[in-house]
Short mmCIF file of C-alpha atoms and ligand atoms in Angstrom, two decimals:
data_model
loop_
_atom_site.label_atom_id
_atom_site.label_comp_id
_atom_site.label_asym_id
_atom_site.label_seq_id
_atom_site.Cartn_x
_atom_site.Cartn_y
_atom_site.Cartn_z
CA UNK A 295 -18.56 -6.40 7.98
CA UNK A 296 -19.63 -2.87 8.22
CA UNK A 297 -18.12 -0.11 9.61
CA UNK A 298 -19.96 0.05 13.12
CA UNK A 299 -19.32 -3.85 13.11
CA UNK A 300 -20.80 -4.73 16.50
CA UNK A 301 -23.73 -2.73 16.39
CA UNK A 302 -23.57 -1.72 20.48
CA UNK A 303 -21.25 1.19 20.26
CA UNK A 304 -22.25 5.02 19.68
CA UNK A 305 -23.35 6.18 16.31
CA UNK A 306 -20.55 6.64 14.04
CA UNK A 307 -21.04 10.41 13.87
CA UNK A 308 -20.48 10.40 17.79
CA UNK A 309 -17.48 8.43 17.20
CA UNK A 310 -15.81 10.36 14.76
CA UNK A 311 -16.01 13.54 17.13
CA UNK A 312 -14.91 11.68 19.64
CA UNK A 313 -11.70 10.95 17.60
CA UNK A 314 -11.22 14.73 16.53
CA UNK A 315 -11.34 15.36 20.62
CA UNK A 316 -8.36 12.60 21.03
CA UNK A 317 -6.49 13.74 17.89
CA UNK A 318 -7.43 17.60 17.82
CA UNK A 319 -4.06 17.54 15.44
CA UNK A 320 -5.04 14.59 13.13
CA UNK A 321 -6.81 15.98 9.53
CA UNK A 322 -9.84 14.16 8.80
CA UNK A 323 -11.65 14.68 6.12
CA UNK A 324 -15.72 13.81 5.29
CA UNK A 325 -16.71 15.63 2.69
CA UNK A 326 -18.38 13.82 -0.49
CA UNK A 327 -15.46 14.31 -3.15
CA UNK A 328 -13.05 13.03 -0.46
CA UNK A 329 -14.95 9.91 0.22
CA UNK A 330 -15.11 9.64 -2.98
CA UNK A 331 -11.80 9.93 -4.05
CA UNK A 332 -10.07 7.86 -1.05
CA UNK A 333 -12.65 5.45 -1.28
CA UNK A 334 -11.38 3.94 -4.62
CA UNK A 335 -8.39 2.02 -6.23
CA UNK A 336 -7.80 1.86 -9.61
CA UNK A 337 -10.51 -1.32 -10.12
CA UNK A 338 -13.29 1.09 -10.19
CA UNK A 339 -16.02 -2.00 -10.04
CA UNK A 340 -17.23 -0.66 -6.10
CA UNK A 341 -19.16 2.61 -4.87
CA UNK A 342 -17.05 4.15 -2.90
CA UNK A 343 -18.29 4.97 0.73
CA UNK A 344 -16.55 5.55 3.60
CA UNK A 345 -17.13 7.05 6.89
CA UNK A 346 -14.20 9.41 7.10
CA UNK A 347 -10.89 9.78 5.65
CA UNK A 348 -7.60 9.94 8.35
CA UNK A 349 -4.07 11.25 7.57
CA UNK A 350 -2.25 10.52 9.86
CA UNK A 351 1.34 12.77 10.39
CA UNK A 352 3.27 10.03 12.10
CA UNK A 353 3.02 6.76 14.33
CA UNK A 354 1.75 8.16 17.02
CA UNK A 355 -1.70 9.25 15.24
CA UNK A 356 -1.53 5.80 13.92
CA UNK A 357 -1.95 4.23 16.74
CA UNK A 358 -4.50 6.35 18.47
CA UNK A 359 -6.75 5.66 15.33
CA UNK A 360 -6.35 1.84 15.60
CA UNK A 361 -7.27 2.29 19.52
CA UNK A 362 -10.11 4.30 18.71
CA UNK A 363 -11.31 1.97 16.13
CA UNK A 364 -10.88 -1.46 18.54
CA UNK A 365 -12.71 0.97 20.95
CA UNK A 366 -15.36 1.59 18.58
CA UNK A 367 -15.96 -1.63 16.00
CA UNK A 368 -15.13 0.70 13.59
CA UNK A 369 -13.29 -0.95 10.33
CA UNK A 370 -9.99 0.94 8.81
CA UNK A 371 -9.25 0.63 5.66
CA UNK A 372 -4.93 1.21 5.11
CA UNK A 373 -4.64 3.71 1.79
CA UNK A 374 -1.34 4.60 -0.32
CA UNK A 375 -1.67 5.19 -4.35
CA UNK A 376 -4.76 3.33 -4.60
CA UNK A 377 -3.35 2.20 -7.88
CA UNK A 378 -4.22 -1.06 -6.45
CA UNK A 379 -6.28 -3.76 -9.06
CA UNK A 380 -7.52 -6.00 -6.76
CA UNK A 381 -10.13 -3.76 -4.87
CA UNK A 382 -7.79 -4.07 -1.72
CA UNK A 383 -7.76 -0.07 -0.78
CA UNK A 384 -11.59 -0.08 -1.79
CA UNK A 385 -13.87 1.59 1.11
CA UNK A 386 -17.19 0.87 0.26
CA UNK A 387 -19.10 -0.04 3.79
CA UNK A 388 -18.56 3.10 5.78
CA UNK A 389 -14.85 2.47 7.16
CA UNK A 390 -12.75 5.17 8.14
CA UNK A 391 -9.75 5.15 5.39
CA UNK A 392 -6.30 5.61 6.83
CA UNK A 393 -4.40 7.25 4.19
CA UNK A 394 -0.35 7.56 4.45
CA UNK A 395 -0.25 10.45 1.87
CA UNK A 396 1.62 12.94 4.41
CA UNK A 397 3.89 9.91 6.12
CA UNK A 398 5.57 10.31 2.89
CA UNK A 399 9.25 10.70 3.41
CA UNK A 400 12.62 9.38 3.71
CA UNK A 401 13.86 8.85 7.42
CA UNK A 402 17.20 7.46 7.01
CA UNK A 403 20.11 6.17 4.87
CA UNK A 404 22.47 3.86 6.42
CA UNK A 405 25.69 3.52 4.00
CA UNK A 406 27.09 0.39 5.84
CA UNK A 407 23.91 -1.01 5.76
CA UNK A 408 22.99 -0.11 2.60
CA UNK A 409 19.21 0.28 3.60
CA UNK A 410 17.04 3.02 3.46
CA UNK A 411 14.08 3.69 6.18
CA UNK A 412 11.00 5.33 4.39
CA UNK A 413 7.22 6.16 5.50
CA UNK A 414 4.63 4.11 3.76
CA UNK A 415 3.25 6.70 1.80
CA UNK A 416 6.64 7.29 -0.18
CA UNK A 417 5.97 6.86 -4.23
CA UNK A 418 7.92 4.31 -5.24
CA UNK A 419 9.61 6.76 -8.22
CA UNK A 420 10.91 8.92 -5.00
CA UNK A 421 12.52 5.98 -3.95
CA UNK A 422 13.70 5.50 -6.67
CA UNK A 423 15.29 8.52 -6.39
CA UNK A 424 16.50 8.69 -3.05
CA UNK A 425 18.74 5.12 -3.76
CA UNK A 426 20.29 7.08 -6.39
CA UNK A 427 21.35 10.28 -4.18
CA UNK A 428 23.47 7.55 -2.79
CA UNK A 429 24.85 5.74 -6.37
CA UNK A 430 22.64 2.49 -5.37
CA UNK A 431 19.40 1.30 -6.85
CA UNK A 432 15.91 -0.15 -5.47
CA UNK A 433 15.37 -2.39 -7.80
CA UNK A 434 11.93 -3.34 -7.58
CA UNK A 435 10.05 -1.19 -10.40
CA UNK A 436 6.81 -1.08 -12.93
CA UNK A 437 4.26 1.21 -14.74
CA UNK A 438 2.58 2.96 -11.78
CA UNK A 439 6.02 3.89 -9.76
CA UNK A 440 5.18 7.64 -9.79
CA UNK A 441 1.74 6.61 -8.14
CA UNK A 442 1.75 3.70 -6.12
CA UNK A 443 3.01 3.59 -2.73
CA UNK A 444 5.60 1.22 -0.90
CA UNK A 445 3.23 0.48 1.85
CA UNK A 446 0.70 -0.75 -0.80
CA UNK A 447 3.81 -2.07 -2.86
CA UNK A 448 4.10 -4.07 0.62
CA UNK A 449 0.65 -5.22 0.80
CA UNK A 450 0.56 -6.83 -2.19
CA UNK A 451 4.31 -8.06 -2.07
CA UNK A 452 4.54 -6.29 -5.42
CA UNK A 453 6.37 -7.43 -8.27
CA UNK A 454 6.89 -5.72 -11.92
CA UNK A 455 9.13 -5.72 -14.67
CA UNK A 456 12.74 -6.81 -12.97
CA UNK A 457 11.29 -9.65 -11.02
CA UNK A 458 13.36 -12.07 -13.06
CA UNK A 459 16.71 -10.57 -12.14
CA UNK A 460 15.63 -9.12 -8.44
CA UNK A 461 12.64 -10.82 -7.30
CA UNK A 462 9.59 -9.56 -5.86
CA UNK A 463 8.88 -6.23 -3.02
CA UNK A 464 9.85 -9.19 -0.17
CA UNK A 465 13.15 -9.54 -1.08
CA UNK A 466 14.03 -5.68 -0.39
CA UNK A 467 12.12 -5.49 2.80
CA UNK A 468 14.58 -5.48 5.84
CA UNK A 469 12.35 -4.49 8.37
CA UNK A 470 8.74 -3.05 9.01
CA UNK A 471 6.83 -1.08 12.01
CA UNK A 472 3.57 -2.58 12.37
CA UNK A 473 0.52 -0.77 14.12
CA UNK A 474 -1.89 -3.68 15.23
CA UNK A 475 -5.49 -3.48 15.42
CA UNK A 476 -5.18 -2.94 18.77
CA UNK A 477 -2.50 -0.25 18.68
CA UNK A 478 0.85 -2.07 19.64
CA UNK A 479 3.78 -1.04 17.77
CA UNK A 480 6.10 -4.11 16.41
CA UNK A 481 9.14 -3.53 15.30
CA UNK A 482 10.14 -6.31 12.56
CA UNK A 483 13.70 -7.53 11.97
CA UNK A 484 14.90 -4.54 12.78
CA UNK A 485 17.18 -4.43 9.30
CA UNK A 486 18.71 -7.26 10.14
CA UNK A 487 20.24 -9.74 7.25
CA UNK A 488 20.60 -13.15 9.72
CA UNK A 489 17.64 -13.56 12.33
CA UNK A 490 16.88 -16.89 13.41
CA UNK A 491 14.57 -16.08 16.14
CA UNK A 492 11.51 -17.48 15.12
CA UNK A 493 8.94 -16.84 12.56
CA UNK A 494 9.31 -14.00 10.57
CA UNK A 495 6.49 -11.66 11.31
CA UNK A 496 8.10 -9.36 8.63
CA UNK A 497 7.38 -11.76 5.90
CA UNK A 498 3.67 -12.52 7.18
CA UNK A 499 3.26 -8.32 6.64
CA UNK A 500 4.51 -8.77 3.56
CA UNK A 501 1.55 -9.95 0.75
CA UNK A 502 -1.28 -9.61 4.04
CA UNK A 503 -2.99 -6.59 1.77
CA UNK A 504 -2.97 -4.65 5.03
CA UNK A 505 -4.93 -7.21 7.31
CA UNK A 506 -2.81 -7.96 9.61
CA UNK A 507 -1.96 -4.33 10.49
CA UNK A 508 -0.57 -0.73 9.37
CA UNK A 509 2.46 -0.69 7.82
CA UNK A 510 4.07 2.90 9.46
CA UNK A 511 7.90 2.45 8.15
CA UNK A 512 9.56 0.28 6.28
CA UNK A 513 13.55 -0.66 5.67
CA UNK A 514 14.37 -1.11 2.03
CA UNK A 515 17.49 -3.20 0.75
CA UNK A 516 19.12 -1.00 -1.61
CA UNK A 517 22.18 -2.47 -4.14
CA UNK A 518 24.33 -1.40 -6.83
CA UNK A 519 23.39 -0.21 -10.36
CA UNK A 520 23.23 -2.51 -13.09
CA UNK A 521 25.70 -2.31 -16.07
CA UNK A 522 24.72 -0.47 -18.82
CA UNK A 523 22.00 -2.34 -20.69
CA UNK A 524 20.25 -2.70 -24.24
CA UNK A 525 16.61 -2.83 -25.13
CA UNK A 526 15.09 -5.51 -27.91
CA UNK A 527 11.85 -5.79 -28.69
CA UNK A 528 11.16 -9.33 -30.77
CA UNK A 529 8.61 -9.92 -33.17
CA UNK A 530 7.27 -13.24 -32.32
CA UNK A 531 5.53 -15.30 -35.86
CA UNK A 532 3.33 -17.94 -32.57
CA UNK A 533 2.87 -18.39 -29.35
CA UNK A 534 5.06 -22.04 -28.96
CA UNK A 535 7.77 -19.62 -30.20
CA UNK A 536 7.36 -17.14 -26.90
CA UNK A 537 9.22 -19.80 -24.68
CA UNK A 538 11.69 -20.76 -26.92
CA UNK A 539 12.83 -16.67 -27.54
CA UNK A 540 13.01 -16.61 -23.95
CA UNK A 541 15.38 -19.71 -23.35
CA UNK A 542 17.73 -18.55 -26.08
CA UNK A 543 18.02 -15.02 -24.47
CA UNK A 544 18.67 -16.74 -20.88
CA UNK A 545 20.93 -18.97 -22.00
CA UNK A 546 23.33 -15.97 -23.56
CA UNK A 547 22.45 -12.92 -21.98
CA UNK A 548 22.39 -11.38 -18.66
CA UNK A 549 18.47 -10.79 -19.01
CA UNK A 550 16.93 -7.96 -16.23
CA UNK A 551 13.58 -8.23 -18.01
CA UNK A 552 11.73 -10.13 -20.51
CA UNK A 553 8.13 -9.04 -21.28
CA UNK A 554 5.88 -10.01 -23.75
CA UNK A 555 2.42 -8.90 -25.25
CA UNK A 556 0.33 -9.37 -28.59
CA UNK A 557 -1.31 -7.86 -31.37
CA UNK A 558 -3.98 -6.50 -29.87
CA UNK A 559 -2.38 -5.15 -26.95
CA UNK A 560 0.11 -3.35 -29.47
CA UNK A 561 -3.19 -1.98 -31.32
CA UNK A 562 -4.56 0.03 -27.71
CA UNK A 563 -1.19 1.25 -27.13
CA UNK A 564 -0.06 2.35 -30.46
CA UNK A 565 -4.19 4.00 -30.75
CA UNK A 566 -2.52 5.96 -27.32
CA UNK A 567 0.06 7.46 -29.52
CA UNK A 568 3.32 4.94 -29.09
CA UNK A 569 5.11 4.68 -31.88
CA UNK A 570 4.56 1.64 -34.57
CA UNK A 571 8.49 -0.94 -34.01
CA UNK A 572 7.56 -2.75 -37.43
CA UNK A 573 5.58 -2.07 -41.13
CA UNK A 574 4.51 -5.93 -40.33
CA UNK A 575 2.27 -6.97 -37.71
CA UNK A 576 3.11 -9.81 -36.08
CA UNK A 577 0.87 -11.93 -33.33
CA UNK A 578 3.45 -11.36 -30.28
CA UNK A 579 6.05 -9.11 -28.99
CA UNK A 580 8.45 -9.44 -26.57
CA UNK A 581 10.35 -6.81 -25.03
CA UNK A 582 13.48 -7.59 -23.54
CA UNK A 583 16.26 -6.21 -21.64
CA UNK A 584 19.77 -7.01 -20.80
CA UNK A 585 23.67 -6.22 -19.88
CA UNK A 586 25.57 -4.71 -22.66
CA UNK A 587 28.39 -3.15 -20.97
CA UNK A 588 30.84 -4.18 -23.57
CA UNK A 589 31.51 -5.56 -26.94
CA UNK A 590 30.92 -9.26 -25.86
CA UNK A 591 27.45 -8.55 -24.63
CA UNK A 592 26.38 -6.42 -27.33
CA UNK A 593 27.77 -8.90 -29.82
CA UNK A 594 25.80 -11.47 -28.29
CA UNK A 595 22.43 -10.06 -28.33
CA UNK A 596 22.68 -10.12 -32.10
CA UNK A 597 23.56 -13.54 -32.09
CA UNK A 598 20.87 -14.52 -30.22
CA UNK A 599 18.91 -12.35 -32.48
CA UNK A 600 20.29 -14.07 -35.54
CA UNK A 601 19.63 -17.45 -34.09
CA UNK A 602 16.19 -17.47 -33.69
CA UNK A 603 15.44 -15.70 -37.13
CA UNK A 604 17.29 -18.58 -38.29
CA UNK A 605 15.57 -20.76 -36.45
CA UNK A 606 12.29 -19.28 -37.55
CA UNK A 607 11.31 -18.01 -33.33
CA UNK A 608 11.38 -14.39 -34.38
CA UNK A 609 10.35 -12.67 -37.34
CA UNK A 610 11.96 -9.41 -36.95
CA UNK A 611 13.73 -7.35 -34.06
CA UNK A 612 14.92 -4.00 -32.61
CA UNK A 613 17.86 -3.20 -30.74
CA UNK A 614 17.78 -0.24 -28.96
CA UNK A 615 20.97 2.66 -29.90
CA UNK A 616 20.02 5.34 -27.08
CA UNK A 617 18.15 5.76 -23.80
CA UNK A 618 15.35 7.29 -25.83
CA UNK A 619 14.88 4.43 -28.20
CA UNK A 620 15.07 2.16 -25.30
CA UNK A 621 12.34 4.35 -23.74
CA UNK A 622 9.86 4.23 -26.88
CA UNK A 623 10.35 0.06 -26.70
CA UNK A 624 9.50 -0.04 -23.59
CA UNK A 625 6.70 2.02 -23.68
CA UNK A 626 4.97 -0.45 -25.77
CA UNK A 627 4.91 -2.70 -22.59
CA UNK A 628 4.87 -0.28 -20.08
CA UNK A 629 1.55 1.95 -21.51
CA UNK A 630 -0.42 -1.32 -21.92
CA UNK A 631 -2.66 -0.69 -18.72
CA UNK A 632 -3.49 2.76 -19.35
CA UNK A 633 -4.20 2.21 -23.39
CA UNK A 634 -6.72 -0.22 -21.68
CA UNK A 635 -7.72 1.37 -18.91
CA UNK A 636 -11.26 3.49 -20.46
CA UNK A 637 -12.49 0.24 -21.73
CA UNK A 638 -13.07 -0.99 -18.33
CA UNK A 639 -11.09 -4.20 -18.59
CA UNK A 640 -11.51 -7.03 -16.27
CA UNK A 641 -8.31 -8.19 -15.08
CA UNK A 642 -6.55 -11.36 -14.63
CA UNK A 643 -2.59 -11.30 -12.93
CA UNK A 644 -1.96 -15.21 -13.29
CA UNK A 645 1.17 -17.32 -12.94
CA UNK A 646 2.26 -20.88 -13.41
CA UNK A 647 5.99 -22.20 -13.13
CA UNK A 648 8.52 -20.90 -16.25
CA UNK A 649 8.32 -24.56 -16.89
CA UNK A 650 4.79 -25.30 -17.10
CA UNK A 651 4.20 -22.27 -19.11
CA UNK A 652 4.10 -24.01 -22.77
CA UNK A 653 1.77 -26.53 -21.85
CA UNK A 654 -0.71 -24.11 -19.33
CA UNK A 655 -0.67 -21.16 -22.39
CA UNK A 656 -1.76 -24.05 -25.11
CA UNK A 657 -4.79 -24.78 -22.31
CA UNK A 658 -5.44 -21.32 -21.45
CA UNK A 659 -5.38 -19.97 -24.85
CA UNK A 660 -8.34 -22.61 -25.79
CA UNK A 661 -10.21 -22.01 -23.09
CA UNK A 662 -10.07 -18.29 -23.94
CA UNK A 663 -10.85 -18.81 -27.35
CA UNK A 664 -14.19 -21.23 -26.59
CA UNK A 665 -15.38 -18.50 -23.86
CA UNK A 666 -14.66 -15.06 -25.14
CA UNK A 667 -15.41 -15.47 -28.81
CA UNK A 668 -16.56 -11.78 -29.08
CA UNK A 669 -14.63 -10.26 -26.36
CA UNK A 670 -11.49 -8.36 -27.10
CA UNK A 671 -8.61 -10.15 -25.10
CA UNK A 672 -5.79 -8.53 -24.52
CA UNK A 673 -2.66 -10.52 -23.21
CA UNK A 674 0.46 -9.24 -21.77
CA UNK A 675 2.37 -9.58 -19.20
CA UNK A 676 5.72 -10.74 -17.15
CA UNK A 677 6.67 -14.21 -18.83
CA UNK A 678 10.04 -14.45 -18.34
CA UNK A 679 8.54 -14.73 -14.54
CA UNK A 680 5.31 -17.02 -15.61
CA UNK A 681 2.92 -13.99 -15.09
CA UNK A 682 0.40 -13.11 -17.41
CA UNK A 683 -1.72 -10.15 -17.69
CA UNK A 684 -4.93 -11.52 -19.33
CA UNK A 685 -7.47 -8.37 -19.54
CA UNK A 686 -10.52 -9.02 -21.16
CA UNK A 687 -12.07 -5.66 -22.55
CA UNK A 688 -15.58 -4.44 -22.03
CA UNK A 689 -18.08 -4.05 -24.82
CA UNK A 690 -19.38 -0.53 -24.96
CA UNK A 691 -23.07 -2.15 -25.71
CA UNK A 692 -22.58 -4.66 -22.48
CA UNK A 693 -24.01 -3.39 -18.65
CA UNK A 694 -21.27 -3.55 -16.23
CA UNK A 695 -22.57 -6.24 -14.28
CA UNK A 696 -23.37 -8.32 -16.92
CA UNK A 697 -20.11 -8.19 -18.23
CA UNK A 698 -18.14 -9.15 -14.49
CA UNK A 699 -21.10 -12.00 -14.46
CA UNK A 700 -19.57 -13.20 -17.63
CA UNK A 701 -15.82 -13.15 -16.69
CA UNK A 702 -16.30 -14.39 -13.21
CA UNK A 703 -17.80 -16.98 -14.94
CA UNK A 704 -14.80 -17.97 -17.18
CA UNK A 705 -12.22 -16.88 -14.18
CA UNK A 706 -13.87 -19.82 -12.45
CA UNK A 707 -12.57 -22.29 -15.79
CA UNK A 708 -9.52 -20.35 -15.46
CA UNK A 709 -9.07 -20.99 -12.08
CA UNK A 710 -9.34 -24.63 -12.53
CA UNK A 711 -6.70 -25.01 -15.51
CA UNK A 712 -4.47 -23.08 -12.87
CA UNK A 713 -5.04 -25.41 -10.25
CA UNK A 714 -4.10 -28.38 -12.61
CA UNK A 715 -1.27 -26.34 -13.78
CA UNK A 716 -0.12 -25.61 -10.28
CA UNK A 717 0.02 -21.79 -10.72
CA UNK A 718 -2.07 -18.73 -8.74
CA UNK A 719 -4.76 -16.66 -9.31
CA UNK A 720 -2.89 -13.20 -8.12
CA UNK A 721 0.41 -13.41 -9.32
CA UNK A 722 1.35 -9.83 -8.22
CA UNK A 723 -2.09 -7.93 -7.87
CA UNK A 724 -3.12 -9.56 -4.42
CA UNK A 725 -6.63 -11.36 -3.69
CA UNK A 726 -8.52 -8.28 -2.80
CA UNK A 727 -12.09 -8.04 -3.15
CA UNK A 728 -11.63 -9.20 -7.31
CA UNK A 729 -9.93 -12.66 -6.61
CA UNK A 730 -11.43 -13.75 -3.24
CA UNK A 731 -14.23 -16.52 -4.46
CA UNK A 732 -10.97 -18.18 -6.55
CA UNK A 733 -8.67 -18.41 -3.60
CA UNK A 734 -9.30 -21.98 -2.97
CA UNK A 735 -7.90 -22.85 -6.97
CA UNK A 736 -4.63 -21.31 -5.46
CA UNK A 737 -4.53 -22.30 -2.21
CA UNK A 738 -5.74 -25.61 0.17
CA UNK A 739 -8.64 -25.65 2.66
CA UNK A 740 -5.86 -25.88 5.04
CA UNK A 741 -3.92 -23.23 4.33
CA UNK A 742 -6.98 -21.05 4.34
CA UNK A 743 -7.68 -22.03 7.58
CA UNK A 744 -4.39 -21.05 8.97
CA UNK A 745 -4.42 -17.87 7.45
CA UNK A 746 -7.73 -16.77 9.17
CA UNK A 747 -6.23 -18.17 12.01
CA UNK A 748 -3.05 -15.74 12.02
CA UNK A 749 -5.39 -12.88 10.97
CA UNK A 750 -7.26 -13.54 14.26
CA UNK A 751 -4.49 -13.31 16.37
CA UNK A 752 -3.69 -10.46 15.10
CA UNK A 753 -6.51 -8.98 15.03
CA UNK A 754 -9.17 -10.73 16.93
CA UNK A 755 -12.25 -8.05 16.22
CA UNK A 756 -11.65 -8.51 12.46
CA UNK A 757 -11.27 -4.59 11.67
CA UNK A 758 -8.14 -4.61 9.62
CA UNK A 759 -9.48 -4.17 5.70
CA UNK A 760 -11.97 -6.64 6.59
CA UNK A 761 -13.30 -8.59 3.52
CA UNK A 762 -10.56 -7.88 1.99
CA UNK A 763 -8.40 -11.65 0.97
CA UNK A 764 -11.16 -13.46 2.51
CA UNK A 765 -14.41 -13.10 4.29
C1 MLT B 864 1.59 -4.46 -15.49
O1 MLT B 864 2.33 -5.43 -15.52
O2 MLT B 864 1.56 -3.64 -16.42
C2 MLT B 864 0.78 -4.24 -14.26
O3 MLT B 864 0.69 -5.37 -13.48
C3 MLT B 864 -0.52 -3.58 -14.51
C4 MLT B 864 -1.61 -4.36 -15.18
O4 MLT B 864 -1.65 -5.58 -15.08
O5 MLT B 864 -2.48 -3.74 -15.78
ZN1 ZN B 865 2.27 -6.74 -14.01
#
């Protein structure tokens, strides 16, 4: 859909003054760099062009955009980091962007509640920072935290590297403002921990990639700090070994992360100046961390460590002494996507069940092998979860197109193996405009259909990041 969908209304120009008349207080901006800039995520793959950029101050603006909007078939596209790898903040058909980059801030703590009530366009870092002001955590946290924004973190129901100990962005939501396409302000669950009223329109927010409406405020779950923890990074001799590293480490430690990544993802990152863990190269890593409070815990991290030596799982290991060391490890993990990020990777963020991992890897790993023979593949990713980064890098020789042509083409394989496999094709990136064509691998004709059926409802024009999940 364009931006003047329905063709009838005034010229866009005309419509845009019209909304500086309304809003004389709201900052818009037009000018090329701005377009430009807003117009993006970090995908990269679209020209950017949008009609305007908006930012609004608070709800009220909010809402007088989406009225203005309905009013004028004009498309909105909702805007925080733009860190996003899915294409979902792209602007690329003349919509007007709606950034949140000055509804920023922390409204509220509550102390009996334990929540905290932020504006979208909060970094995630800040709060971050703001749970510990109050000696409690948010515990939902990865490599772009001093970029991305919880409203996007929202859209995409984000997930990282603590998943496996606190679950994904929807489990620390306790309640959202919405701004509908048509302007209404809904209040969702309100904070509350028990409400049995009915579907929860909260959740339905949650993972939409901002078509069902504007996130304006959102209610975060904050808990308490985690013990004091340790840091080991594994040196892994196959891949059939990945799985069993990671059963022994459940089974005996208290795990609040468990990451893994290969050779070649250690050769981009350590080329971006990390620091080499071993003299011997080995074909995967995992990076892992857990509780070690006390004596016990430490104690049994290097029996676990022992064990699979023994047991031939891991060829070598580091245990982290001090917060720095711990930091190096984990930036092995953690600068993967940068290290990666000028060869114009194309990116797959898939997931299958912990248990069918073994068997789906063996698949994938073949498939891989027969259709990327002179592509560099880099794998990483979240498998103590069953999430795997697979980015496939471009060759410097290769036109752009060409190159997407040639991974859509094996995403479509992939997709299939998936769907045999049970898993999804956006484990934590969203759909987007880079996963839309593979939905129906991850989810039924059915399903589909009752999705555009709830974005309807809510917003019957089709305005909100339209093209954006599905057409
Ligand atoms: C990560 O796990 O590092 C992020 O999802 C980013 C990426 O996949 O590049
Ligand atoms: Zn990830």
């Amino acid at each position: 859909m364009s931006g003047n969908a329905t063709g009838a209304e005034a010229p866009t120009t005309e419509a845009l003054d019209e909304l500086r008349r309304a809003l004389p207080t709201l900052r818009l901006l037009t000018d090329a760099a701005d377009l430009e800039h807003y117009g993006r995520d970090w995908t990269r793959r679209w020209t950017p062009a949008p009609l305007a950029i908006a930012l609004p101050a608070n709800i009220e603006e909010v809402q007088a955009i989406a009225r203005w909007a309905n009013a004028h078939g004009i498309a909105l596209v909702p805007s925080g980091g733009r860190t996003g790898l899915s294409g979902g903040a792209v602007a690329a058909n003349g919509e007007l962007v709606v950034s949140f980059e000055r509804m920023n801030r922390v409204l509220d703590f509550n102390p009996v509640d334990r929540i905290l009530t932020v504006q979208p366009g909060i970094a995630l870092e800040a709060v971050h920072k703001a749970a510990a002001e109050h000696g409690l955590i948010y515990p939902v946290d990865f490599a772009a935290r001093g970029s991305c924004s919880i409203g996007g973190n929202i859209a995409t129901n984000a997930g990282g590297i603590r998943v496996i100990r606190y679950g994904n962005t929807r489990e620390w939501i306790a309640g959202v403002k919405l701004v509908t396409a048509s302007g209404d302000l809904l209040e969702l669950n309100r904070g509350l921990i028990k409400n049995s009223s009915g579907y929860d329109l909260r959740q339905l927010v949650i993972g939409a990639e901002g078509t069902l409406g504007f996130v304006v405020e959102a209610t975060l779950r904050l808990t308490d700090p985690p013990p004091a923890s340790q840091v080991m990074l594994f040196a892994v001799p196959e891949m059939a070994a990945l799985m069993r590293v990671f059963a022994a480490c459940r089974a005996s430690l208290n795990l609040s992360a468990f990451e893994f990544f290969t050779d070649r993802a250690l050769h981009h990152v350590l080329a971006h100046g990390a620091q080499k863990p071993f003299d011997e190269a080995s074909p995967y890593y995992v990076v892992s961390e857990f509780d070690a409070a006390d004596e016990a815990q430490q104690q049994a991290a290097l029996d676990v460590f022992e064990r699979c030596l023994n047991e031939g799982v891991v060829n070598d290991g580091v245990l982290s002494q001090s917060d720095a060391q711990a930091a190096a490890l984990w930036r092995l993990r953690e600068g993967i996507t940068e290290s990666l990020s000028s060869h114009k990777p194309y990116k797959n963020d898939i997931s299958v069940r912990i248990s069918a991992v073994p068997a789906f890897l063996d698949e994938m790993s073949s498939l891989l092998t027969r259709e990327y023979p002179h592509f560099d593949v880099v794998w990483f990713g979240h498998i103590g979860d069953g999430n795997l980064h697979i980015n496939v890098l471009k060759p410097a020789e290769l036109a752009d197109a060409d190159f997407v042509a040639q991974c859509e083409r094996v995403t479509r394989l992939l997709s299939e193996v998936l769907a045999r496999h049970g898993g999804s094709i956006s484990a934590e990136h969203g759909i987007g405009l880079v996963k839309k064509s593979y939905l129906a691998g991850t989810r039924s004709a059915a399903e589909i259909e009752l999705m555009r059926g709830v974005r309807r409802v809510f917003d019957p024009r089709g305005l909100m990041n339209p093209g954006k999940l599905f057409d």
